[in-house]
CSV table of C-alpha atoms and ligand atoms in Angstrom, one decimal:
chain,number,residue,atom,x,y,z
A,255,MET,CA,-131.1,-104.4,-21.1
A,256,LYS,CA,-133.7,-104.8,-18.4
A,257,ASN,CA,-133.0,-107.2,-15.6
A,258,ILE,CA,-134.8,-110.5,-15.5
A,259,ARG,CA,-136.5,-110.5,-12.1
A,260,ILE,CA,-136.9,-113.8,-10.2
A,261,GLY,CA,-139.4,-114.6,-7.4
A,262,ILE,CA,-138.9,-117.7,-5.4
A,263,ILE,CA,-141.7,-119.5,-3.6
A,264,GLY,CA,-140.4,-121.8,-0.8
A,265,PHE,CA,-137.3,-121.0,1.2
A,266,GLY,CA,-136.4,-124.6,2.3
A,267,THR,CA,-133.3,-126.6,1.5
A,268,VAL,CA,-133.5,-126.1,-2.3
A,269,GLY,CA,-134.6,-122.5,-2.0
A,270,ARG,CA,-131.6,-121.7,0.1
A,271,GLY,CA,-129.3,-123.4,-2.4
A,272,VAL,CA,-130.8,-121.3,-5.2
A,273,VAL,CA,-130.4,-118.1,-3.3
A,274,LYS,CA,-126.8,-118.9,-2.5
A,275,ASN,CA,-126.1,-119.8,-6.1
A,276,LEU,CA,-127.6,-116.6,-7.4
A,277,GLN,CA,-125.8,-114.5,-4.9
A,278,ARG,CA,-122.5,-116.1,-5.7
A,279,ASN,CA,-122.7,-116.4,-9.5
A,280,LEU,CA,-124.8,-113.5,-10.8
A,281,ALA,CA,-121.8,-111.7,-12.2
A,282,VAL,CA,-120.7,-114.9,-14.0
A,283,PHE,CA,-124.1,-115.3,-15.6
A,284,ARG,CA,-123.9,-111.8,-16.9
A,285,ARG,CA,-120.4,-112.3,-18.2
A,286,HIS,CA,-120.8,-115.7,-19.8
A,287,PHE,CA,-124.4,-115.6,-21.1
A,288,GLY,CA,-125.2,-111.9,-21.1
A,289,VAL,CA,-128.1,-112.7,-18.8
A,290,PRO,CA,-128.9,-109.9,-16.3
A,291,VAL,CA,-130.7,-112.0,-13.6
A,292,GLU,CA,-131.9,-110.3,-10.4
A,293,LEU,CA,-133.3,-111.9,-7.3
A,294,ALA,CA,-136.4,-109.9,-6.5
A,295,LYS,CA,-138.5,-111.7,-3.8
A,296,ILE,CA,-138.6,-114.8,-1.8
A,297,ALA,CA,-141.8,-116.0,-0.2
A,298,ASP,CA,-142.1,-118.5,2.7
A,299,LYS,CA,-144.5,-118.9,5.6
A,300,ASP,CA,-141.5,-119.2,7.9
A,301,LEU,CA,-139.9,-115.8,8.3
A,302,LYS,CA,-138.1,-116.6,11.4
A,303,THR,CA,-135.6,-119.5,10.8
A,304,ASP,CA,-132.1,-118.4,10.2
A,305,ARG,CA,-131.0,-119.9,6.8
A,306,GLY,CA,-127.5,-118.6,7.3
A,307,ILE,CA,-127.7,-116.2,4.3
A,308,ASN,CA,-127.9,-112.4,4.2
A,309,ILE,CA,-130.8,-111.1,2.2
A,310,PRO,CA,-131.8,-107.5,1.8
A,311,GLN,CA,-134.5,-106.1,4.2
A,312,GLY,CA,-138.0,-106.7,2.8
A,313,MET,CA,-137.0,-109.4,0.2
A,314,LEU,CA,-138.4,-112.3,2.3
A,315,ILE,CA,-142.2,-112.1,2.5
A,316,SER,CA,-144.8,-114.5,3.7
A,317,ASP,CA,-147.4,-114.2,1.0
A,318,ALA,CA,-146.7,-116.2,-2.2
A,319,GLU,CA,-149.6,-114.4,-4.0
A,320,GLU,CA,-147.5,-111.2,-3.8
A,321,ILE,CA,-144.9,-112.9,-6.1
A,322,VAL,CA,-147.3,-114.3,-8.7
A,323,ASN,CA,-149.1,-111.0,-8.9
A,324,ASP,CA,-146.0,-108.8,-9.0
A,325,LYS,CA,-145.9,-107.2,-12.5
A,326,SER,CA,-142.2,-106.7,-12.3
A,327,ILE,CA,-141.3,-110.4,-11.8
A,328,ASP,CA,-140.5,-112.4,-15.0
A,329,ILE,CA,-139.8,-115.9,-13.6
A,330,VAL,CA,-141.5,-117.6,-10.7
A,331,VAL,CA,-139.6,-120.5,-9.1
A,332,GLU,CA,-141.9,-122.9,-7.2
A,333,LEU,CA,-140.1,-124.9,-4.5
A,334,ILE,CA,-142.9,-125.7,-2.1
A,335,GLY,CA,-143.7,-129.2,-3.5
A,336,GLY,CA,-147.0,-131.0,-3.2
A,337,ILE,CA,-150.2,-130.4,-5.3
A,338,GLU,CA,-151.9,-127.4,-3.6
A,339,PRO,CA,-151.2,-124.5,-3.3
A,340,ALA,CA,-148.4,-125.1,-5.8
A,341,MET,CA,-150.8,-125.9,-8.7
A,342,SER,CA,-152.9,-122.7,-8.2
A,343,LEU,CA,-149.8,-120.5,-7.7
A,344,ILE,CA,-148.2,-121.8,-10.9
A,345,LYS,CA,-151.4,-121.4,-12.9
A,346,LYS,CA,-151.8,-117.8,-11.7
A,347,ALA,CA,-148.1,-117.0,-12.5
A,348,LEU,CA,-148.6,-118.3,-16.0
A,349,SER,CA,-151.9,-116.4,-16.5
A,350,ASN,CA,-150.0,-113.3,-15.3
A,351,GLY,CA,-147.4,-113.8,-18.1
A,352,LYS,CA,-144.6,-115.3,-16.0
A,353,SER,CA,-142.6,-118.4,-16.9
A,354,VAL,CA,-142.2,-121.0,-14.2
A,355,VAL,CA,-139.3,-123.1,-12.9
A,356,THR,CA,-140.3,-126.0,-10.6
A,357,ALA,CA,-138.7,-129.0,-8.9
A,358,ASN,CA,-142.2,-130.4,-8.2
A,359,LYS,CA,-142.2,-133.9,-9.7
A,360,ALA,CA,-145.4,-135.0,-7.9
A,361,LEU,CA,-147.3,-132.1,-9.3
A,362,LEU,CA,-146.0,-132.5,-12.9
A,363,ALA,CA,-146.6,-136.3,-12.8
A,364,GLU,CA,-150.2,-135.8,-11.7
A,365,LYS,CA,-151.2,-132.5,-13.4
A,366,GLY,CA,-148.5,-131.9,-16.0
A,367,GLU,CA,-150.7,-132.3,-19.0
A,368,GLU,CA,-153.1,-129.6,-17.7
A,369,LEU,CA,-150.3,-127.3,-16.6
A,370,PHE,CA,-148.4,-127.5,-19.8
A,371,LYS,CA,-151.6,-126.8,-21.8
A,372,HIS,CA,-152.2,-123.8,-19.5
A,373,ALA,CA,-148.6,-122.6,-20.1
A,374,GLY,CA,-149.1,-123.0,-23.9
A,375,LEU,CA,-152.3,-121.0,-23.8
A,376,HIS,CA,-150.4,-118.1,-22.2
A,377,ASN,CA,-147.3,-118.6,-24.4
A,378,ARG,CA,-145.1,-119.1,-21.4
A,379,GLU,CA,-142.8,-122.0,-20.3
A,380,ILE,CA,-142.5,-124.4,-17.4
A,381,PHE,CA,-139.0,-125.8,-16.9
A,382,PHE,CA,-138.4,-128.7,-14.5
A,383,GLU,CA,-134.8,-129.9,-14.7
A,384,ALA,CA,-134.6,-130.2,-10.9
A,385,SER,CA,-137.6,-132.6,-10.8
A,386,VAL,CA,-135.6,-135.7,-11.8
A,387,GLY,CA,-132.1,-136.7,-10.8
A,388,GLY,CA,-131.2,-133.6,-8.8
A,389,GLY,CA,-128.1,-132.1,-10.4
A,390,ILE,CA,-128.1,-134.5,-13.4
A,391,PRO,CA,-129.2,-132.6,-16.5
A,392,ILE,CA,-131.4,-135.5,-17.7
A,393,ILE,CA,-134.4,-133.4,-18.8
A,394,LYS,CA,-132.2,-131.3,-21.0
A,395,GLY,CA,-130.3,-134.4,-21.9
A,396,LEU,CA,-133.4,-136.1,-23.3
A,397,ARG,CA,-134.9,-133.0,-24.7
A,398,GLU,CA,-131.8,-131.6,-26.4
A,399,GLY,CA,-128.7,-133.8,-26.3
A,400,LEU,CA,-130.5,-136.9,-27.3
A,401,ALA,CA,-133.2,-135.3,-29.4
A,402,ALA,CA,-132.0,-137.2,-32.5
A,403,ASN,CA,-132.8,-140.5,-31.0
A,404,ARG,CA,-135.7,-142.9,-30.6
A,405,ILE,CA,-135.3,-144.0,-27.0
A,406,PHE,CA,-135.6,-147.7,-26.6
A,407,SER,CA,-135.0,-148.0,-22.9
A,408,ILE,CA,-134.4,-146.2,-19.6
A,409,TYR,CA,-133.1,-148.0,-16.5
A,410,ALA,CA,-132.9,-145.4,-13.7
A,411,ILE,CA,-132.0,-145.1,-10.1
A,412,ILE,CA,-133.8,-141.9,-9.4
A,413,ASN,CA,-134.5,-141.9,-5.7
A,414,GLY,CA,-131.5,-141.1,-3.6
A,415,THR,CA,-133.2,-142.1,-0.3
A,416,THR,CA,-134.0,-145.6,-1.3
A,417,ASN,CA,-130.6,-146.1,-3.0
A,418,TYR,CA,-128.9,-144.8,0.2
A,419,ILE,CA,-131.0,-147.2,2.3
A,420,LEU,CA,-130.3,-150.2,0.1
A,421,SER,CA,-126.6,-149.4,0.0
A,422,ARG,CA,-126.4,-149.1,3.8
A,423,MET,CA,-128.4,-152.3,4.3
A,424,LYS,CA,-126.0,-154.1,2.0
A,425,GLU,CA,-122.7,-152.7,3.2
A,426,GLU,CA,-123.3,-152.6,6.9
A,427,LYS,CA,-126.0,-155.3,7.2
A,428,ILE,CA,-128.2,-152.8,9.2
A,429,SER,CA,-132.0,-153.0,9.3
A,430,PHE,CA,-134.3,-151.1,7.0
A,431,LYS,CA,-135.4,-149.0,9.9
A,432,ASP,CA,-132.0,-147.9,10.9
A,433,ALA,CA,-131.0,-147.1,7.3
A,434,LEU,CA,-134.2,-145.0,6.9
A,435,LYS,CA,-133.4,-143.0,10.0
A,436,SER,CA,-130.0,-142.2,8.7
A,437,ALA,CA,-131.4,-141.2,5.3
A,438,LYS,CA,-133.7,-138.8,7.1
A,439,ASP,CA,-130.8,-137.4,9.2
A,440,GLU,CA,-128.8,-136.8,6.0
A,441,GLY,CA,-131.8,-134.8,4.6
A,442,TYR,CA,-132.4,-137.0,1.5
A,443,ALA,CA,-135.9,-138.2,2.3
A,444,GLU,CA,-139.0,-136.3,1.2
A,445,ALA,CA,-141.1,-134.5,3.9
A,446,ASP,CA,-143.2,-137.6,3.8
A,447,PRO,CA,-140.6,-140.4,3.3
A,448,ARG,CA,-143.4,-142.9,2.4
A,449,LEU,CA,-143.2,-141.3,-1.1
A,450,ASP,CA,-139.6,-142.4,-1.4
A,451,ILE,CA,-139.9,-145.9,0.2
A,452,SER,CA,-143.1,-146.9,-1.6
A,453,GLY,CA,-141.5,-146.2,-5.0
A,454,MET,CA,-144.0,-143.3,-5.6
A,455,ASP,CA,-141.3,-140.6,-5.9
A,456,SER,CA,-139.5,-142.8,-8.6
A,457,ALA,CA,-142.9,-143.3,-10.3
A,458,HIS,CA,-143.4,-139.5,-10.5
A,459,LYS,CA,-140.0,-139.1,-12.0
A,460,ILE,CA,-140.2,-142.0,-14.5
A,461,VAL,CA,-143.6,-140.5,-15.7
A,462,LEU,CA,-141.7,-137.4,-16.7
A,463,LEU,CA,-138.8,-139.2,-18.3
A,464,SER,CA,-141.1,-141.6,-20.2
A,465,SER,CA,-143.4,-138.8,-21.4
A,466,ILE,CA,-140.4,-136.9,-22.9
A,467,ALA,CA,-138.9,-140.1,-24.3
A,468,SER,CA,-142.1,-141.4,-25.9
A,469,GLY,CA,-143.8,-138.1,-26.9
A,470,LYS,CA,-146.9,-139.4,-25.2
A,471,TRP,CA,-148.2,-138.3,-21.8
A,472,ILE,CA,-147.8,-141.3,-19.5
A,473,LYS,CA,-150.3,-141.3,-16.7
A,474,LEU,CA,-149.2,-142.0,-13.1
A,475,ASN,CA,-151.8,-144.7,-12.8
A,476,GLU,CA,-150.3,-146.5,-15.8
A,477,VAL,CA,-147.0,-147.0,-13.9
A,478,TYR,CA,-146.7,-150.3,-12.0
A,479,SER,CA,-144.9,-149.5,-8.8
A,480,GLU,CA,-143.5,-151.4,-5.8
A,481,GLY,CA,-141.3,-150.1,-3.0
A,482,ILE,CA,-138.5,-151.3,-0.9
A,483,GLU,CA,-140.4,-151.8,2.4
A,484,LYS,CA,-140.2,-155.6,2.1
A,485,VAL,CA,-136.5,-155.9,1.1
A,486,ASP,CA,-135.1,-158.5,3.5
A,487,GLN,CA,-131.4,-158.8,4.5
A,488,ILE,CA,-131.6,-162.5,3.5
A,489,ASP,CA,-132.3,-161.7,-0.1
A,490,ILE,CA,-129.6,-159.0,-0.2
A,491,GLU,CA,-127.2,-161.8,0.9
A,492,TYR,CA,-128.5,-164.4,-1.6
A,493,ALA,CA,-128.3,-161.8,-4.3
A,494,LYS,CA,-124.6,-161.1,-3.4
A,495,GLU,CA,-123.8,-164.8,-3.6
A,496,LEU,CA,-125.5,-165.0,-7.0
A,497,GLY,CA,-123.6,-162.0,-8.4
A,498,PHE,CA,-126.4,-159.4,-8.0
A,499,VAL,CA,-127.2,-156.2,-6.1
A,500,ILE,CA,-130.8,-155.1,-5.2
A,501,LYS,CA,-131.6,-151.7,-6.6
A,502,LEU,CA,-134.9,-149.8,-6.8
A,503,LEU,CA,-135.1,-149.4,-10.6
A,504,ALA,CA,-137.5,-147.2,-12.6
A,505,VAL,CA,-137.8,-148.7,-16.1
A,506,TYR,CA,-139.1,-147.5,-19.4
A,507,LYS,CA,-139.0,-149.7,-22.5
A,508,GLU,CA,-140.5,-149.3,-25.9
A,509,LYS,CA,-140.6,-151.9,-28.6
A,510,ASN,CA,-142.9,-151.8,-31.6
A,511,ASN,CA,-145.0,-149.0,-30.0
A,512,ALA,CA,-145.6,-151.1,-26.9
A,513,ILE,CA,-144.5,-149.2,-23.8
A,514,GLU,CA,-143.6,-150.6,-20.4
A,515,VAL,CA,-143.2,-148.3,-17.5
A,516,ARG,CA,-142.6,-149.6,-14.0
A,517,VAL,CA,-140.8,-149.1,-10.7
A,518,ASN,CA,-139.6,-152.1,-8.6
A,519,PRO,CA,-136.7,-153.5,-6.6
A,520,THR,CA,-134.6,-155.4,-9.1
A,521,MET,CA,-131.5,-157.6,-8.9
A,522,VAL,CA,-128.9,-156.1,-11.2
A,523,GLY,CA,-125.6,-157.7,-12.1
A,524,ASP,CA,-122.9,-156.8,-9.6
A,525,LYS,CA,-120.4,-156.0,-12.4
A,526,GLY,CA,-122.7,-153.7,-14.3
A,527,MET,CA,-122.8,-149.9,-14.2
A,528,LEU,CA,-125.9,-149.6,-12.1
A,529,ALA,CA,-124.5,-151.8,-9.3
A,530,ALA,CA,-121.7,-149.2,-8.9
A,531,VAL,CA,-124.2,-146.5,-8.1
A,532,THR,CA,-124.3,-146.3,-4.3
A,533,GLY,CA,-125.4,-144.0,-1.5
A,534,ALA,CA,-127.6,-141.0,-2.5
A,535,TYR,CA,-126.2,-141.0,-6.1
A,536,ASN,CA,-128.6,-141.4,-9.0
A,537,ALA,CA,-128.0,-142.8,-12.5
A,538,ILE,CA,-130.0,-143.0,-15.6
A,539,LEU,CA,-128.9,-145.6,-18.2
A,540,LEU,CA,-130.5,-145.0,-21.6
A,541,GLU,CA,-130.4,-146.6,-25.0
A,542,GLY,CA,-131.1,-144.6,-28.1
A,543,ASP,CA,-131.2,-145.9,-31.7
A,544,PHE,CA,-128.2,-143.7,-32.7
A,545,VAL,CA,-126.4,-142.8,-29.5
A,546,GLY,CA,-126.4,-146.4,-28.2
A,547,ASN,CA,-126.0,-146.8,-24.5
A,548,ILE,CA,-125.4,-143.7,-22.4
A,549,LEU,CA,-125.2,-143.2,-18.6
A,550,TYR,CA,-125.9,-140.1,-16.6
A,551,TYR,CA,-124.6,-140.1,-13.1
A,552,GLY,CA,-124.6,-137.7,-10.2
A,553,LEU,CA,-126.1,-136.5,-6.9
A,554,GLY,CA,-129.9,-136.9,-7.2
A,555,ALA,CA,-130.9,-134.8,-4.2
A,556,GLY,CA,-129.6,-132.2,-1.8
A,557,GLU,CA,-129.3,-128.4,-1.6
A,558,LYS,CA,-126.5,-127.7,-4.0
A,559,PRO,CA,-127.1,-130.3,-6.8
A,560,THR,CA,-130.8,-129.4,-6.9
A,561,ALA,CA,-130.1,-125.7,-6.9
A,562,SER,CA,-127.7,-126.3,-9.8
A,563,ALA,CA,-130.6,-127.7,-11.9
A,564,VAL,CA,-133.1,-124.9,-10.8
A,565,VAL,CA,-130.7,-122.1,-11.7
A,566,SER,CA,-129.9,-123.7,-15.1
A,567,ASP,CA,-133.6,-123.5,-15.9
A,568,ILE,CA,-133.7,-119.8,-14.7
A,569,LEU,CA,-130.8,-119.1,-17.2
A,570,ASP,CA,-132.5,-121.0,-20.0
A,571,ILE,CA,-135.8,-119.1,-19.6
A,572,SER,CA,-133.9,-115.8,-19.2
A,573,ARG,CA,-132.2,-116.4,-22.5
A,574,ASN,CA,-135.5,-117.3,-24.1
A,575,ILE,CA,-137.0,-114.1,-22.7
A,576,ILE,CA,-134.1,-112.0,-24.1
A,577,SER,CA,-134.4,-113.6,-27.5
A,578,GLY,CA,-138.2,-113.3,-27.5
A,579,LYS,CA,-138.7,-117.0,-28.2
A,580,SER,CA,-140.3,-119.7,-26.0
A,581,ARG,CA,-140.0,-123.4,-26.4
A,582,PRO,CA,-142.9,-125.5,-25.2
A,583,PHE,CA,-141.4,-128.4,-23.3
A,584,ILE,CA,-143.6,-131.4,-23.9
A,585,PRO,CA,-145.1,-132.1,-27.3
A,586,ASP,CA,-148.7,-131.4,-27.5
A,587,PHE,CA,-149.4,-134.3,-29.9
A,588,PRO,CA,-150.4,-137.4,-28.1
A,589,ASN,CA,-148.6,-140.3,-29.9
A,590,ARG,CA,-151.7,-142.5,-30.5
A,591,GLU,CA,-149.9,-145.5,-31.9
A,592,LYS,CA,-148.0,-146.1,-28.7
A,593,LYS,CA,-149.7,-148.2,-26.1
A,594,ILE,CA,-148.8,-148.9,-22.4
A,595,ILE,CA,-148.7,-152.6,-21.7
A,596,GLY,CA,-149.9,-154.0,-18.3
A,597,ILE,CA,-147.5,-155.6,-15.9
A,598,GLY,CA,-148.7,-159.1,-16.9
A,599,GLU,CA,-147.3,-158.6,-20.4
A,600,ILE,CA,-143.8,-157.8,-19.4
A,601,ARG,CA,-141.0,-160.3,-19.7
A,602,SER,CA,-138.2,-160.7,-17.2
A,603,LYS,CA,-135.9,-163.1,-15.6
A,604,TYR,CA,-136.9,-163.8,-12.0
A,605,TYR,CA,-135.4,-164.7,-8.6
A,606,PHE,CA,-137.7,-166.7,-6.3
A,607,ARG,CA,-137.1,-167.6,-2.7
A,608,PHE,CA,-139.5,-170.3,-1.7
A,609,THR,CA,-140.0,-171.3,1.9
A,610,VAL,CA,-140.9,-175.0,1.7
A,611,LEU,CA,-140.7,-178.2,3.7
A,612,ASP,CA,-137.3,-179.9,3.5
A,613,ARG,CA,-138.7,-183.2,2.1
A,614,THR,CA,-138.0,-185.4,-0.9
A,615,GLY,CA,-140.0,-184.5,-4.0
A,616,VAL,CA,-140.8,-180.9,-3.0
A,617,LEU,CA,-138.3,-179.4,-5.5
A,618,SER,CA,-139.7,-181.5,-8.3
A,619,LYS,CA,-143.2,-180.3,-7.5
A,620,ILE,CA,-142.1,-176.7,-7.7
A,621,ALA,CA,-140.2,-177.3,-10.9
A,622,GLY,CA,-143.3,-179.0,-12.3
A,623,VAL,CA,-145.5,-175.9,-11.6
A,624,LEU,CA,-143.0,-173.6,-13.1
A,625,GLY,CA,-142.7,-175.8,-16.2
A,626,ASP,CA,-146.5,-176.0,-16.6
A,627,ASN,CA,-146.5,-172.2,-16.6
A,628,LYS,CA,-143.7,-171.9,-19.3
A,629,ILE,CA,-141.1,-170.8,-16.8
A,630,SER,CA,-137.6,-172.3,-17.4
A,631,ILE,CA,-135.2,-172.6,-14.5
A,632,SER,CA,-131.6,-171.5,-14.8
A,633,SER,CA,-130.3,-172.4,-11.4
A,634,VAL,CA,-131.4,-173.6,-7.9
A,635,ILE,CA,-129.8,-173.3,-4.5
A,636,GLN,CA,-130.9,-174.9,-1.3
A,637,LYS,CA,-129.1,-173.6,1.8
A,638,GLY,CA,-128.5,-176.2,4.5
A,639,ARG,CA,-130.8,-179.0,5.6
A,640,ASN,CA,-133.7,-178.9,8.0
A,641,LYS,CA,-135.5,-182.3,7.6
A,642,GLY,CA,-139.2,-182.0,8.0
A,643,ASN,CA,-139.0,-178.3,8.6
A,644,ALA,CA,-139.1,-175.2,6.3
A,645,VAL,CA,-136.0,-174.2,4.3
A,646,PRO,CA,-135.4,-171.5,1.8
A,647,ILE,CA,-134.9,-172.6,-1.8
A,648,VAL,CA,-133.7,-170.0,-4.2
A,649,VAL,CA,-134.5,-170.3,-7.9
A,650,LEU,CA,-133.3,-168.2,-10.9
A,651,THR,CA,-135.3,-168.4,-14.1
A,652,HIS,CA,-134.8,-167.6,-17.8
A,653,LYS,CA,-137.1,-164.9,-19.2
A,654,ALA,CA,-140.8,-165.5,-18.7
A,655,TYR,CA,-144.0,-163.5,-18.9
A,656,GLU,CA,-145.0,-161.8,-15.6
A,657,ARG,CA,-148.6,-163.2,-15.9
A,658,ASP,CA,-147.2,-166.8,-16.1
A,659,MET,CA,-144.9,-166.1,-13.2
A,660,ARG,CA,-147.8,-164.8,-11.1
A,661,ASP,CA,-150.0,-167.8,-12.0
A,662,ALA,CA,-147.2,-170.2,-11.0
A,663,ILE,CA,-146.5,-168.4,-7.7
A,664,ASP,CA,-150.2,-168.4,-6.8
A,665,ILE,CA,-150.3,-172.2,-7.2
A,666,ILE,CA,-147.0,-172.7,-5.3
A,667,ASP,CA,-148.0,-170.5,-2.4
A,668,LYS,CA,-151.2,-172.6,-1.9
A,669,MET,CA,-149.3,-176.0,-1.8
A,670,ASP,CA,-149.3,-177.7,1.6
A,671,VAL,CA,-145.5,-178.0,1.5
A,672,THR,CA,-145.1,-174.2,1.2
A,673,LYS,CA,-144.7,-172.6,4.6
A,674,GLY,CA,-144.3,-168.9,3.7
A,675,LYS,CA,-145.1,-166.4,0.9
A,676,THR,CA,-142.7,-166.7,-2.0
A,677,VAL,CA,-140.4,-163.7,-2.4
A,678,VAL,CA,-140.0,-162.6,-6.0
A,679,TYR,CA,-137.5,-160.2,-7.6
A,680,ARG,CA,-137.1,-159.3,-11.3
A,681,VAL,CA,-133.6,-159.8,-12.5
A,682,GLY,CA,-131.7,-157.8,-15.1
A,683,GLY,CA,-128.1,-157.7,-16.4
A,684,PHE,CA,-127.3,-154.1,-17.1
B,806,HSE,N1,-136.5,-137.7,-1.9
B,806,HSE,C1,-135.9,-137.5,-3.2
B,806,HSE,C2,-134.8,-138.6,-3.3
B,806,HSE,C3,-135.3,-136.1,-3.3
B,806,HSE,O1,-134.5,-139.2,-2.3
B,806,HSE,O2,-134.2,-138.8,-4.4
B,806,HSE,C4,-135.0,-135.7,-4.7
B,806,HSE,O3,-136.1,-135.8,-5.5
């Protein structure tokens, strides 16, 4: 049997992990799966840095075009990230009859529909296990293990950097800035950490999970997204007192063909499964109509876990090449009945921290505005007294519509007794 030849584009952290794995485990793959994989070429602009791995003379080249145009290469592994030149290289590889493995969530979230069409046109595959959840096999989980289910909900912690930052802020009471620095030092953050912090990296990933779960391409601009930049130590502490932990959650829900997809910091119950996910770990909690609740948990970033996912795709495609079959990944039938709902239409419990004058009657005014907007209060705490000056008042609500919540907060923030912008968190049990 002819060897399946692999070309890797991008020899950074993940690329190094993939090469290490292939060097160590090739014999195992041959023995266990009958797959004769061979590392053919690696392209990277940086030929100088010592990656601590021995590779044969001439295997590392600087020109990625050489890989996508090499007739002897069967699978191209794109690990450079970003939109261009990744997009053009992947298209060229597919046009040249190669299948592609990528970890590039930004590219797939923005251009996935176009790229998968292109792959279909050339009867080739794009596999992307490493794009969500690092080493957690969530793409294969949704596509294969849970294929029998209608997925009702996904609650996911799918950005290691922000989870690490929030965990450190909570445990060590350190500032956002110091926690971010330490996430960068640990190598979790994206090259541009704004993608992590703004929630955009999680948005890219939930686009992919939601598209597979719903059978409809979800567009990135349909995902409501908030980051963790404004998370304040004071709310982490109030949350703790109230039995919650703040997590950056990516959420997908489907009910009666109405789909909700969003990313936002959320207060989750401190006894629930998601609260226990700390540091750079990721977790994806799903509910399917037959499987019920299921939790995937593991390292969502880093050299080895991400390489584990990339190589699993290399093996999948290799087996498909050997058997002469390809399996298009995302269905090509837009599910027209399903509609994305706007953020105003979602329903949630809320946490509010009002900054208001400590004066008789203020609380009843706030309660009045909330009541007028169909928001029912479940508990209230006022910390300390500061007569005539501003104090924080924390309110938890029962479920309400987001649009009603926003109308109420607009009114409250304009009242003359209000001395600061109201802080709002969505609250969930899980
Ligand atoms: N920056 C990403 C994270 C890396 O922190 O999760 C993996 O996609």
